[in-house]
CSV table of C-alpha atoms in Angstrom, one decimal:
chain,number,residue,atom,x,y,z
A,183,MET,CA,-9.0,-87.6,-105.8
A,184,ALA,CA,-11.7,-87.6,-103.1
A,185,LYS,CA,-14.8,-89.4,-104.1
A,186,ARG,CA,-18.3,-88.1,-103.1
A,187,ILE,CA,-21.0,-90.6,-102.8
A,188,ALA,CA,-24.4,-91.1,-101.2
A,189,LEU,CA,-24.8,-93.7,-98.5
A,190,GLU,CA,-27.1,-94.7,-95.6
A,191,CYS,CA,-25.2,-93.7,-92.5
A,192,SER,CA,-25.1,-97.3,-91.3
A,193,HIS,CA,-23.5,-98.3,-94.6
A,194,ALA,CA,-21.0,-95.5,-94.3
A,195,ILE,CA,-19.7,-97.4,-91.2
A,196,SER,CA,-19.8,-100.7,-93.1
A,197,LEU,CA,-17.7,-99.1,-95.8
A,198,ALA,CA,-15.2,-97.7,-93.3
A,199,VAL,CA,-14.9,-101.1,-91.7
A,200,LYS,CA,-14.3,-102.7,-95.1
A,201,LEU,CA,-11.6,-100.1,-96.0
A,202,ALA,CA,-10.0,-100.8,-92.6
A,203,ASN,CA,-9.6,-104.3,-93.8
A,204,VAL,CA,-10.7,-106.0,-90.6
A,205,ASP,CA,-9.9,-109.6,-89.9
A,206,VAL,CA,-12.9,-110.6,-87.8
A,207,ILE,CA,-16.5,-109.4,-87.6
A,208,ALA,CA,-18.7,-111.0,-84.9
A,209,ALA,CA,-22.2,-109.7,-84.6
A,210,TYR,CA,-25.8,-110.3,-83.8
A,211,PRO,CA,-28.4,-108.4,-85.6
A,212,ILE,CA,-30.5,-105.8,-83.7
A,213,THR,CA,-32.5,-102.8,-84.8
A,214,PRO,CA,-31.4,-100.1,-85.5
A,215,GLN,CA,-27.9,-101.5,-86.0
A,216,THR,CA,-28.6,-104.4,-88.3
A,217,HIS,CA,-27.8,-102.6,-91.6
A,218,ILE,CA,-24.2,-102.1,-90.6
A,219,VAL,CA,-23.4,-105.8,-90.2
A,220,GLU,CA,-25.8,-106.9,-93.0
A,221,ARG,CA,-23.8,-104.9,-95.5
A,222,LEU,CA,-20.5,-106.3,-94.0
A,223,SER,CA,-21.8,-109.8,-94.4
A,224,GLU,CA,-22.5,-109.0,-98.1
A,225,TYR,CA,-19.0,-107.7,-98.5
A,226,VAL,CA,-17.6,-110.9,-97.1
A,227,ALA,CA,-19.9,-113.2,-99.0
A,228,ASP,CA,-19.1,-111.4,-102.3
A,229,GLY,CA,-15.4,-111.7,-101.7
A,230,GLU,CA,-14.9,-107.9,-101.4
A,231,LEU,CA,-13.7,-108.2,-97.8
A,232,ASP,CA,-11.4,-111.0,-96.7
A,233,ALA,CA,-12.6,-111.4,-93.1
A,234,GLU,CA,-14.0,-114.1,-90.8
A,235,TYR,CA,-17.7,-113.2,-90.3
A,236,ILE,CA,-18.9,-115.0,-87.2
A,237,ASN,CA,-22.7,-115.4,-86.8
A,238,VAL,CA,-23.0,-115.6,-83.0
A,239,GLU,CA,-26.0,-116.5,-80.8
A,240,SER,CA,-26.0,-113.3,-78.8
A,241,GLU,CA,-24.3,-110.0,-78.2
A,242,HIS,CA,-22.5,-111.4,-75.2
A,243,SER,CA,-21.0,-114.0,-77.6
A,244,ALA,CA,-20.3,-111.3,-80.2
A,245,MET,CA,-18.1,-109.4,-77.8
A,246,SER,CA,-16.6,-112.6,-76.5
A,247,ALA,CA,-15.6,-113.7,-80.0
A,248,CYS,CA,-14.0,-110.3,-80.6
A,249,ILE,CA,-12.1,-110.5,-77.4
A,250,GLY,CA,-10.7,-113.9,-78.3
A,251,ALA,CA,-9.8,-112.9,-81.8
A,252,SER,CA,-8.3,-109.5,-80.7
A,253,ALA,CA,-6.2,-111.3,-78.1
A,254,VAL,CA,-4.7,-113.4,-80.9
A,255,GLY,CA,-3.9,-110.2,-82.8
A,256,ALA,CA,-6.8,-109.8,-85.2
A,257,ARG,CA,-8.4,-106.5,-86.1
A,258,CYS,CA,-12.0,-106.9,-84.9
A,259,PHE,CA,-15.3,-105.1,-85.3
A,260,THR,CA,-18.8,-105.5,-84.0
A,261,ALA,CA,-21.9,-103.4,-83.8
A,262,THR,CA,-24.9,-103.3,-81.5
A,263,ALA,CA,-27.6,-101.2,-80.0
A,264,GLY,CA,-29.9,-100.9,-76.9
A,265,GLN,CA,-30.6,-104.3,-75.4
A,266,GLY,CA,-27.7,-105.9,-77.3
A,267,LEU,CA,-25.3,-103.5,-75.7
A,268,ALA,CA,-26.9,-104.3,-72.3
A,269,LEU,CA,-26.4,-108.0,-72.9
A,270,MET,CA,-22.7,-107.3,-73.8
A,271,HIS,CA,-22.2,-105.3,-70.7
A,272,GLU,CA,-20.1,-107.8,-68.8
A,273,MET,CA,-17.8,-108.4,-71.7
A,274,LEU,CA,-17.3,-104.7,-72.4
A,275,PHE,CA,-15.3,-104.5,-69.2
A,276,ILE,CA,-13.2,-107.6,-70.2
A,277,ALA,CA,-12.3,-106.0,-73.6
A,278,ALA,CA,-11.2,-102.8,-72.0
A,279,GLY,CA,-9.5,-104.4,-69.0
A,280,ASN,CA,-7.5,-106.8,-71.3
A,281,ARG,CA,-6.6,-103.7,-73.4
A,282,LEU,CA,-7.9,-105.1,-76.6
A,283,PRO,CA,-8.3,-102.6,-79.5
A,284,ILE,CA,-11.8,-103.7,-80.7
A,285,VAL,CA,-13.9,-101.2,-82.6
A,286,MET,CA,-17.7,-101.2,-82.1
A,287,ALA,CA,-20.4,-99.1,-83.6
A,288,VAL,CA,-23.4,-98.4,-81.3
A,289,ALA,CA,-26.6,-97.3,-83.0
A,290,ASN,CA,-27.9,-95.7,-79.8
A,291,ARG,CA,-31.3,-97.0,-78.8
A,292,CYS,CA,-33.5,-96.7,-75.8
A,293,LEU,CA,-33.4,-99.5,-73.2
A,294,SER,CA,-36.5,-101.5,-72.3
A,295,PRO,CA,-39.1,-101.4,-71.0
A,296,ASN,CA,-41.2,-100.6,-72.9
A,297,LEU,CA,-39.9,-102.4,-75.9
A,298,SER,CA,-38.5,-99.4,-77.9
A,299,ILE,CA,-36.4,-99.8,-81.0
A,300,TRP,CA,-36.1,-96.0,-81.2
A,301,GLY,CA,-33.2,-93.8,-80.4
A,302,ASP,CA,-31.8,-92.2,-77.3
A,303,GLN,CA,-28.4,-92.4,-75.6
A,304,SER,CA,-29.5,-94.5,-72.6
A,305,ASP,CA,-27.8,-97.7,-73.8
A,306,MET,CA,-24.2,-96.4,-74.0
A,307,MET,CA,-24.7,-94.2,-70.9
A,308,ALA,CA,-25.6,-97.3,-68.9
A,309,SER,CA,-22.2,-98.7,-69.9
A,310,LYS,CA,-20.2,-95.4,-69.8
A,311,ASP,CA,-17.9,-96.8,-67.1
A,312,CYS,CA,-16.8,-99.8,-69.1
A,313,GLY,CA,-13.3,-98.3,-69.9
A,314,TRP,CA,-13.9,-97.8,-73.6
A,315,ILE,CA,-13.1,-94.7,-75.5
A,316,GLN,CA,-16.5,-93.3,-76.5
A,317,MET,CA,-17.2,-91.0,-79.4
A,318,TYR,CA,-20.5,-89.7,-80.8
A,319,GLY,CA,-21.1,-88.8,-84.4
A,320,GLU,CA,-23.8,-86.7,-86.0
A,321,ASN,CA,-23.9,-87.7,-89.7
A,322,ALA,CA,-22.6,-90.1,-92.4
A,323,GLN,CA,-19.4,-88.2,-92.9
A,324,GLU,CA,-18.6,-88.1,-89.3
A,325,VAL,CA,-19.3,-91.7,-88.5
A,326,PHE,CA,-17.3,-92.8,-91.5
A,327,ASP,CA,-14.3,-90.8,-90.4
A,328,LEU,CA,-14.7,-91.7,-86.7
A,329,THR,CA,-14.8,-95.4,-87.5
A,330,LEU,CA,-11.5,-95.3,-89.5
A,331,GLN,CA,-9.9,-93.2,-86.8
A,332,ALA,CA,-11.1,-95.5,-84.1
A,333,PHE,CA,-9.0,-98.4,-85.4
A,334,ARG,CA,-5.9,-96.2,-85.5
A,335,ILE,CA,-6.5,-94.8,-82.0
A,336,ALA,CA,-7.4,-98.2,-80.5
A,337,GLU,CA,-4.4,-100.0,-81.9
A,338,ASP,CA,-1.9,-97.2,-81.0
A,339,GLU,CA,0.6,-98.8,-78.6
A,340,ARG,CA,0.2,-95.9,-76.2
A,341,VAL,CA,-3.5,-96.5,-76.1
A,342,LEU,CA,-4.5,-100.2,-76.6
A,343,LEU,CA,-8.2,-99.7,-75.7
A,344,PRO,CA,-11.4,-100.5,-77.4
A,345,VAL,CA,-13.3,-97.7,-79.0
A,346,ALA,CA,-17.1,-97.2,-79.4
A,347,VAL,CA,-18.4,-95.1,-82.2
A,348,ASN,CA,-21.9,-94.0,-81.3
A,349,PHE,CA,-24.6,-92.6,-83.5
A,350,ASP,CA,-28.3,-92.1,-83.0
A,351,GLY,CA,-30.7,-95.0,-83.9
A,352,PHE,CA,-32.9,-94.1,-86.9
A,353,TYR,CA,-32.3,-90.3,-86.7
A,354,VAL,CA,-28.8,-91.0,-88.0
A,355,THR,CA,-28.5,-94.7,-88.8
A,356,HIS,CA,-31.2,-94.9,-91.4
A,357,VAL,CA,-30.6,-91.6,-93.2
A,358,ILE,CA,-29.1,-91.4,-96.6
A,359,GLU,CA,-26.5,-88.6,-96.9
A,360,SER,CA,-23.7,-87.6,-99.1
A,361,LEU,CA,-20.1,-88.0,-97.9
A,362,THR,CA,-16.6,-88.0,-99.1
A,363,VAL,CA,-14.8,-91.3,-98.8
A,364,LEU,CA,-11.1,-92.1,-98.8
A,365,GLU,CA,-9.5,-94.4,-101.4
A,366,GLN,CA,-8.2,-97.8,-100.3
A,367,GLU,CA,-4.6,-96.6,-100.8
A,368,GLU,CA,-5.1,-93.6,-98.6
A,369,VAL,CA,-6.7,-95.8,-95.9
A,370,ASN,CA,-3.8,-98.3,-96.2
A,371,ARG,CA,-1.3,-95.5,-95.5
A,372,PHE,CA,-3.3,-94.1,-92.6
A,373,LEU,CA,-4.1,-97.5,-91.2
A,374,PRO,CA,-1.5,-100.2,-91.8
A,375,PRO,CA,-2.2,-103.7,-90.7
A,376,ARG,CA,-2.3,-104.2,-86.9
A,377,ARG,CA,1.2,-104.5,-85.4
A,378,LYS,CA,2.1,-107.5,-83.4
A,379,ALA,CA,1.2,-106.9,-79.8
A,380,LYS,CA,3.7,-107.6,-77.0
A,381,TYR,CA,1.5,-110.4,-75.7
A,382,THR,CA,-0.8,-112.4,-77.8
A,383,LEU,CA,-2.6,-115.8,-77.3
A,384,HIS,CA,-0.4,-118.3,-79.0
A,385,PRO,CA,0.3,-122.0,-78.1
A,386,ASP,CA,4.1,-121.5,-78.7
A,387,ASN,CA,4.4,-118.8,-76.1
A,388,PRO,CA,1.7,-119.4,-73.5
A,389,THR,CA,0.4,-116.4,-71.6
A,390,THR,CA,-2.4,-116.1,-69.0
A,391,TRP,CA,-5.1,-113.4,-69.5
A,392,GLY,CA,-7.6,-112.3,-66.8
A,393,PRO,CA,-6.1,-114.5,-64.0
A,394,ILE,CA,-7.5,-114.2,-60.5
A,395,GLY,CA,-6.8,-110.7,-59.2
A,396,LEU,CA,-6.0,-110.8,-55.5
A,397,PRO,CA,-6.5,-107.6,-53.6
A,398,ASP,CA,-2.8,-106.8,-53.8
A,399,ILE,CA,-2.9,-106.5,-57.6
A,400,GLN,CA,-6.4,-105.2,-58.5
A,401,THR,CA,-5.8,-101.5,-57.6
A,402,GLU,CA,-2.7,-101.3,-59.7
A,403,LEU,CA,-4.5,-102.9,-62.6
A,404,LYS,CA,-7.4,-100.5,-62.4
A,405,TYR,CA,-5.1,-97.5,-62.1
A,406,GLN,CA,-3.2,-98.7,-65.2
A,407,LEU,CA,-6.5,-98.6,-67.2
A,408,GLU,CA,-7.4,-95.1,-65.8
A,409,LYS,CA,-3.9,-93.8,-66.9
A,410,ALA,CA,-4.3,-95.4,-70.3
A,411,ILE,CA,-7.7,-93.8,-71.1
A,412,GLN,CA,-6.6,-90.4,-69.7
A,413,ASN,CA,-3.4,-90.5,-71.8
A,414,SER,CA,-5.4,-91.6,-74.8
A,415,LYS,CA,-6.7,-88.0,-75.4
A,416,LYS,CA,-3.3,-86.9,-76.6
A,417,VAL,CA,-3.2,-89.7,-79.2
A,418,ILE,CA,-6.8,-89.1,-80.2
A,419,LYS,CA,-5.9,-85.5,-81.0
A,420,GLU,CA,-2.8,-86.6,-82.9
A,421,VAL,CA,-4.7,-89.0,-85.0
A,422,TRP,CA,-7.4,-86.4,-85.7
A,423,ARG,CA,-4.7,-84.0,-86.9
A,424,GLU,CA,-3.2,-86.5,-89.2
A,425,TYR,CA,-6.6,-87.5,-90.6
A,426,GLY,CA,-7.3,-83.8,-91.2
A,427,GLU,CA,-4.1,-83.6,-93.3
A,428,ILE,CA,-5.3,-86.5,-95.4
A,429,SER,CA,-9.0,-85.7,-95.7
A,430,GLY,CA,-9.2,-82.0,-95.1
A,431,ARG,CA,-11.7,-82.7,-92.3
A,432,TYR,CA,-10.3,-81.8,-88.9
A,433,TYR,CA,-11.9,-83.1,-85.7
A,434,ASP,CA,-11.6,-82.1,-82.1
A,435,VAL,CA,-13.1,-83.2,-78.8
A,436,PHE,CA,-16.1,-80.9,-79.5
A,437,GLU,CA,-17.3,-78.7,-82.3
A,438,PRO,CA,-18.3,-75.2,-81.5
A,439,TYR,CA,-21.0,-73.3,-83.5
A,440,ARG,CA,-21.4,-69.5,-83.2
A,441,LEU,CA,-19.8,-69.7,-79.8
A,442,GLU,CA,-17.3,-66.8,-79.8
A,443,ASP,CA,-19.6,-64.0,-78.8
A,444,ALA,CA,-22.4,-66.2,-77.3
A,445,GLU,CA,-23.9,-65.6,-73.9
A,446,VAL,CA,-25.6,-69.0,-73.7
A,447,ALA,CA,-24.8,-72.3,-75.4
A,448,ILE,CA,-26.6,-75.5,-75.9
A,449,LEU,CA,-24.3,-78.5,-75.3
A,450,MET,CA,-25.2,-82.0,-76.5
A,451,MET,CA,-24.0,-85.0,-78.5
A,452,GLY,CA,-25.2,-86.7,-81.6
A,453,GLY,CA,-27.7,-86.2,-84.4
A,454,HIS,CA,-30.0,-83.6,-82.7
A,455,CYS,CA,-27.1,-81.1,-83.0
A,456,GLY,CA,-28.3,-80.5,-86.5
A,457,THR,CA,-31.7,-79.4,-85.2
A,458,ALA,CA,-30.1,-77.4,-82.4
A,459,ARG,CA,-28.0,-75.5,-85.0
A,460,ILE,CA,-31.2,-74.3,-86.8
A,461,ALA,CA,-32.5,-73.2,-83.4
A,462,VAL,CA,-29.3,-71.3,-82.8
A,463,ASP,CA,-29.6,-69.5,-86.2
A,464,ARG,CA,-33.2,-68.5,-85.5
A,465,LEU,CA,-32.4,-67.2,-82.1
A,466,ARG,CA,-29.5,-65.2,-83.6
A,467,GLU,CA,-32.0,-63.7,-86.1
A,468,LYS,CA,-34.0,-62.6,-83.0
A,469,GLY,CA,-30.8,-60.9,-81.7
A,470,LEU,CA,-30.1,-63.5,-79.0
A,471,LYS,CA,-26.5,-64.5,-78.5
A,472,VAL,CA,-26.8,-68.2,-78.5
A,473,GLY,CA,-24.3,-70.9,-79.6
A,474,LEU,CA,-23.9,-74.6,-79.7
A,475,ILE,CA,-21.2,-77.1,-78.5
A,476,LYS,CA,-21.4,-80.5,-80.1
A,477,LEU,CA,-19.6,-82.8,-77.8
A,478,ARG,CA,-17.8,-85.6,-79.7
A,479,LEU,CA,-15.6,-87.3,-77.1
A,480,PHE,CA,-17.4,-88.5,-74.0
A,481,ARG,CA,-14.6,-90.8,-72.7
A,482,PRO,CA,-12.1,-89.6,-71.9
A,483,PHE,CA,-14.2,-86.6,-71.0
A,484,PRO,CA,-12.5,-83.3,-72.2
A,485,PHE,CA,-12.9,-81.4,-68.9
A,486,GLU,CA,-10.1,-78.8,-69.4
A,487,GLU,CA,-11.0,-78.1,-73.1
A,488,LEU,CA,-14.6,-77.7,-72.3
A,489,VAL,CA,-14.1,-75.3,-69.4
A,490,GLU,CA,-11.6,-73.2,-71.5
A,491,ALA,CA,-14.1,-72.9,-74.4
A,492,THR,CA,-17.1,-72.1,-72.4
A,493,LYS,CA,-16.1,-70.2,-69.2
A,494,HIS,CA,-17.0,-66.9,-70.8
A,495,LEU,CA,-20.6,-67.9,-71.1
A,496,LYS,CA,-23.4,-66.8,-68.8
A,497,ALA,CA,-25.1,-70.1,-69.0
A,498,LEU,CA,-24.9,-73.6,-70.5
A,499,ALA,CA,-27.9,-75.6,-71.4
A,500,VAL,CA,-26.9,-79.3,-71.4
A,501,VAL,CA,-29.2,-81.6,-73.2
A,502,ASP,CA,-29.1,-85.3,-72.3
A,503,LYS,CA,-30.9,-88.0,-74.2
A,504,ALA,CA,-30.5,-90.3,-71.2
A,505,PHE,CA,-30.8,-89.9,-67.4
A,506,SER,CA,-29.8,-91.6,-64.2
A,507,PRO,CA,-33.0,-92.4,-62.2
A,508,GLY,CA,-32.6,-91.0,-58.7
A,509,GLY,CA,-29.4,-89.3,-59.7
A,510,PHE,CA,-28.4,-85.8,-60.6
A,511,GLY,CA,-29.9,-85.3,-64.0
A,512,GLY,CA,-28.3,-86.6,-67.2
A,513,PRO,CA,-24.8,-88.1,-67.4
A,514,ILE,CA,-23.4,-85.3,-69.6
A,515,PHE,CA,-24.9,-82.7,-67.3
A,516,SER,CA,-23.2,-84.3,-64.2
A,517,GLU,CA,-19.8,-84.3,-66.0
A,518,VAL,CA,-20.2,-80.7,-67.1
A,519,ARG,CA,-21.2,-79.5,-63.6
A,520,SER,CA,-18.2,-81.3,-62.1
A,521,ALA,CA,-15.9,-79.8,-64.7
A,522,PHE,CA,-16.7,-76.3,-63.4
A,523,TYR,CA,-16.8,-76.9,-59.7
A,524,ASP,CA,-13.3,-75.4,-58.9
A,525,LEU,CA,-13.9,-72.2,-60.9
A,526,ASP,CA,-14.9,-69.1,-58.9
A,527,VAL,CA,-16.8,-67.5,-61.8
A,528,LYS,CA,-18.7,-70.0,-63.8
A,529,PRO,CA,-21.6,-70.1,-66.1
A,530,ARG,CA,-25.0,-71.2,-64.8
A,531,ILE,CA,-25.3,-74.8,-65.9
A,532,VAL,CA,-28.8,-76.2,-66.4
A,533,GLY,CA,-29.6,-79.8,-67.5
A,534,PHE,CA,-32.4,-80.8,-69.8
A,535,ILE,CA,-33.5,-84.4,-70.3
A,536,ALA,CA,-35.2,-84.8,-73.7
A,537,GLY,CA,-35.5,-87.0,-76.7
A,538,LEU,CA,-36.1,-90.2,-74.8
A,539,GLY,CA,-37.2,-93.3,-76.7
A,540,GLY,CA,-37.1,-91.7,-80.1
A,541,ARG,CA,-39.2,-88.6,-79.3
A,542,ASP,CA,-38.0,-85.8,-81.5
A,543,ILE,CA,-36.6,-82.6,-80.1
A,544,ARG,CA,-38.0,-79.9,-82.3
A,545,VAL,CA,-36.4,-76.6,-83.3
A,546,ASP,CA,-38.9,-74.6,-81.1
A,547,GLU,CA,-38.1,-76.8,-78.1
A,548,PHE,CA,-34.4,-76.1,-78.5
A,549,MET,CA,-35.3,-72.4,-78.9
A,550,GLY,CA,-37.5,-72.6,-75.8
A,551,LEU,CA,-34.9,-74.1,-73.5
A,552,ALA,CA,-32.2,-71.7,-74.7
A,553,GLU,CA,-34.4,-68.7,-74.1
A,554,LYS,CA,-35.4,-70.1,-70.6
A,555,VAL,CA,-31.8,-70.3,-69.7
A,556,LEU,CA,-30.9,-66.9,-71.3
A,557,ARG,CA,-33.7,-65.2,-69.3
A,558,GLY,CA,-32.2,-66.7,-66.1
A,559,GLU,CA,-35.5,-68.4,-65.3
A,560,LYS,CA,-35.5,-70.1,-62.0
A,561,ILE,CA,-35.3,-73.8,-62.3
A,562,GLU,CA,-36.1,-75.8,-59.2
A,563,LYS,CA,-33.9,-78.8,-59.4
A,564,ASN,CA,-31.0,-77.6,-61.7
A,565,TYR,CA,-32.3,-80.0,-64.3
A,566,VAL,CA,-35.6,-80.3,-66.2
A,567,PHE,CA,-37.3,-83.3,-67.5
A,568,LEU,CA,-38.6,-81.8,-70.8
A,569,GLN,CA,-41.5,-83.0,-73.0
A,570,VAL,CA,-43.4,-84.7,-70.1
A,571,ARG,CA,-47.2,-84.4,-70.4
A,572,GLU,CA,-48.6,-83.5,-67.0
B,281,MET,CA,7.1,-128.9,-71.2
B,282,SER,CA,10.4,-127.9,-69.6
B,283,GLN,CA,10.2,-125.1,-67.1
B,284,LYS,CA,12.7,-123.0,-65.4
B,285,ASN,CA,12.1,-123.4,-61.8
B,286,GLU,CA,11.9,-119.7,-60.9
B,287,PHE,CA,9.2,-117.1,-60.6
B,288,LYS,CA,10.2,-114.0,-62.6
B,289,LEU,CA,7.4,-111.7,-61.7
B,290,ASN,CA,7.3,-109.2,-58.8
B,291,PRO,CA,4.4,-110.3,-56.7
B,292,LYS,CA,3.7,-106.7,-55.6
B,293,PRO,CA,4.5,-104.6,-58.7
B,294,SER,CA,3.9,-100.9,-59.1
B,295,TRP,CA,1.2,-100.0,-61.7
B,296,LYS,CA,4.0,-99.3,-64.2
B,297,GLU,CA,5.8,-102.6,-63.5
B,298,LEU,CA,2.6,-104.7,-63.8
B,299,PRO,CA,2.5,-106.2,-67.3
B,300,ILE,CA,-0.3,-104.6,-69.4
B,301,ALA,CA,-3.7,-105.9,-68.4
B,302,SER,CA,-1.8,-107.9,-65.7
B,303,ILE,CA,-1.2,-110.6,-68.3
B,304,ILE,CA,1.1,-113.3,-67.0
B,305,PRO,CA,3.7,-113.7,-69.7
B,306,GLN,CA,5.2,-116.9,-68.1
B,307,PRO,CA,3.4,-120.2,-68.3
B,308,SER,CA,2.7,-122.5,-65.4
B,309,THR,CA,3.2,-119.9,-62.7
B,310,SER,CA,0.5,-121.5,-60.5
B,311,ARG,CA,3.3,-123.9,-59.4
B,312,PHE,CA,4.8,-121.0,-57.5
B,313,TYR,CA,1.7,-120.3,-55.6
B,314,LEU,CA,1.7,-122.6,-52.6
B,315,THR,CA,-2.0,-123.2,-51.9
B,316,GLY,CA,-1.1,-125.5,-49.0
B,317,ASP,CA,-1.2,-122.3,-46.9
B,318,TRP,CA,-5.0,-122.5,-47.1
B,319,ARG,CA,-5.3,-125.8,-45.4
B,320,SER,CA,-6.9,-126.3,-42.0
B,321,PHE,CA,-7.2,-130.1,-42.2
B,322,ARG,CA,-4.4,-132.4,-43.5
B,323,PRO,CA,-5.0,-135.8,-45.1
B,324,VAL,CA,-3.0,-138.5,-43.3
B,325,ILE,CA,-2.7,-141.9,-45.1
B,326,ASP,CA,-2.7,-145.1,-43.2
B,327,LYS,CA,-0.2,-147.1,-45.3
B,328,ASP,CA,-1.5,-150.4,-43.8
B,329,LYS,CA,-5.0,-149.8,-45.0
B,330,CYS,CA,-4.1,-148.3,-48.4
B,331,VAL,CA,-4.8,-150.8,-51.3
B,332,GLY,CA,-3.0,-148.6,-53.8
B,333,CYS,CA,-6.1,-148.1,-56.1
B,334,GLY,CA,-5.1,-144.5,-56.9
B,335,LEU,CA,-8.7,-143.2,-56.6
B,336,CYS,CA,-7.4,-140.4,-54.3
B,337,TRP,CA,-5.0,-139.4,-57.1
B,338,SER,CA,-7.7,-139.3,-59.7
B,339,TYR,CA,-10.1,-137.3,-57.4
B,340,CYS,CA,-7.7,-134.7,-56.0
B,341,PRO,CA,-8.8,-131.4,-57.6
B,342,ASP,CA,-5.4,-129.9,-57.1
B,343,ALA,CA,-3.2,-132.7,-58.4
B,344,ALA,CA,-1.5,-132.7,-55.0
B,345,ILE,CA,-1.4,-136.5,-54.7
B,346,LYS,CA,1.5,-138.5,-56.2
B,347,TRP,CA,0.7,-142.1,-57.2
B,348,PHE,CA,3.8,-144.3,-57.6
B,349,GLU,CA,4.5,-147.4,-59.7
B,350,ASP,CA,4.3,-149.6,-56.6
B,351,GLY,CA,0.8,-148.3,-55.9
B,352,SER,CA,1.8,-146.2,-52.9
B,353,VAL,CA,0.6,-142.6,-52.6
B,354,GLU,CA,2.0,-139.4,-51.1
B,355,VAL,CA,0.4,-136.0,-50.5
B,356,ASP,CA,2.3,-132.9,-51.6
B,357,LEU,CA,1.5,-130.6,-48.7
B,358,ASN,CA,2.8,-127.5,-50.6
B,359,TYR,CA,-0.4,-127.7,-52.7
B,360,CYS,CA,-3.0,-129.7,-50.7
B,361,LYS,CA,-5.8,-127.3,-49.7
B,362,GLY,CA,-7.2,-129.9,-47.3
B,363,CYS,CA,-10.6,-130.2,-49.0
B,364,GLY,CA,-11.0,-133.8,-47.9
B,365,VAL,CA,-12.2,-135.2,-51.2
B,366,CYS,CA,-9.5,-138.0,-51.1
B,367,ALA,CA,-10.7,-139.1,-47.6
B,368,GLU,CA,-14.3,-139.1,-48.7
B,369,GLU,CA,-13.6,-141.2,-51.8
B,370,CYS,CA,-11.0,-143.6,-50.4
B,371,PRO,CA,-12.7,-147.1,-50.6
B,372,ALA,CA,-10.4,-148.5,-48.0
B,373,LYS,CA,-11.0,-145.7,-45.5
B,374,ALA,CA,-7.3,-145.3,-45.4
B,375,ILE,CA,-7.3,-141.4,-45.3
B,376,THR,CA,-8.1,-139.4,-42.2
B,377,MET,CA,-8.4,-135.6,-42.1
B,378,VAL,CA,-6.4,-134.3,-39.1
B,379,GLU,CA,-6.7,-130.7,-37.9
B,380,GLU,CA,-3.7,-128.6,-38.5
B,381,VAL,CA,-2.5,-127.2,-35.1
B,382,GLU,CA,0.4,-124.9,-34.3
B,383,GLU,CA,3.0,-127.0,-32.5
């Protein structure tokens, strides 16, 4: 019987990690992530979770400890945010390149300067090319489910890649919501203990990891990683289907809202999709055919699925809570524009950068940008920096 | 540790043949990589000057010098990179670095 409880979203992740019966947690506290590992440390201290909890001196060490433990064969978890993720940057590539199924929660936070503990997606976007599978959740239910699924996906022998579960700092992390959780037996069936990997670090059977990669090996190594993450999409969908059968909650690469007859859609990831849905409803009341696409899977990016679902639209308004200074708008916008390049008839695609450093994106702002796109208003640079005071 | 004296990996594998993450599943494979190819200067030992102290053996960063019971030493040119540390450290000035030239 499904149990419905109220939890802070951060604690929903902690609970999922406990149910996943992890072997090793290595983490360094950083706002707005701290509540996740704080609760996990309590579980370990109270004897509710039999895991090694390693207090490390930095996020670089947190990821390094997870890499070592995962190479031995342990199920590992860490969590971080903002500057912490930036400090981990180097080791993120090592984890993915060594094909270690580590799961990490990222409480998305703006990167300094100025010192901002508040949410946007600039932290993970600065590490988007690290080779990790990257998902974004909107609420307690979704991050609970994604975290459990992440272990299954990561550890699948056809994948063997680390997975990052992202959710917005404060806007999602610190909110108390109701969610339905799985029982331990259900999780045990869905997520059995990690299977022994083909190669592990063990003194009886020595192996070398991350040796020098001369130019005649490196291309093949990188291509192997590219194939692995591209092929992971199939497994991700398979796991989502199976999880749906257990929980009744079916996931996909994105979640459409009032999209079928829409002329314009807002596309974005994370917690602000809730606000965007209200904006869509209000615009619908005004007779405007507006929809929403909540993107869930950012890596591997679902190019084909996205084009198929949105090619009937007149326009797409892509909202990024991050940007690439001197580049072409926000990172989601760049991907979406690329996805449509080969189509003869395609929607107009306009990028909006908003919600930086924790600035809220209000319902009227979502309505405004959708109406702007719907009216076919000329936009000088194809993308707009919203919310800037002139 | 006993080792089979063979290198089992394809040195230029396709991406499918390459072990996952290019992990080397066989220990001590560096023995099959002859770093002597890198050398441009070769250490030549003057056996008359050598006092058999073994300092060259202890300083060699590549373990390319063999030090025998009788105190004599020998350079394994398969691995010696020609760094010259042995010549620098030899207290008897018994080691000279000689440029490698094609004969």
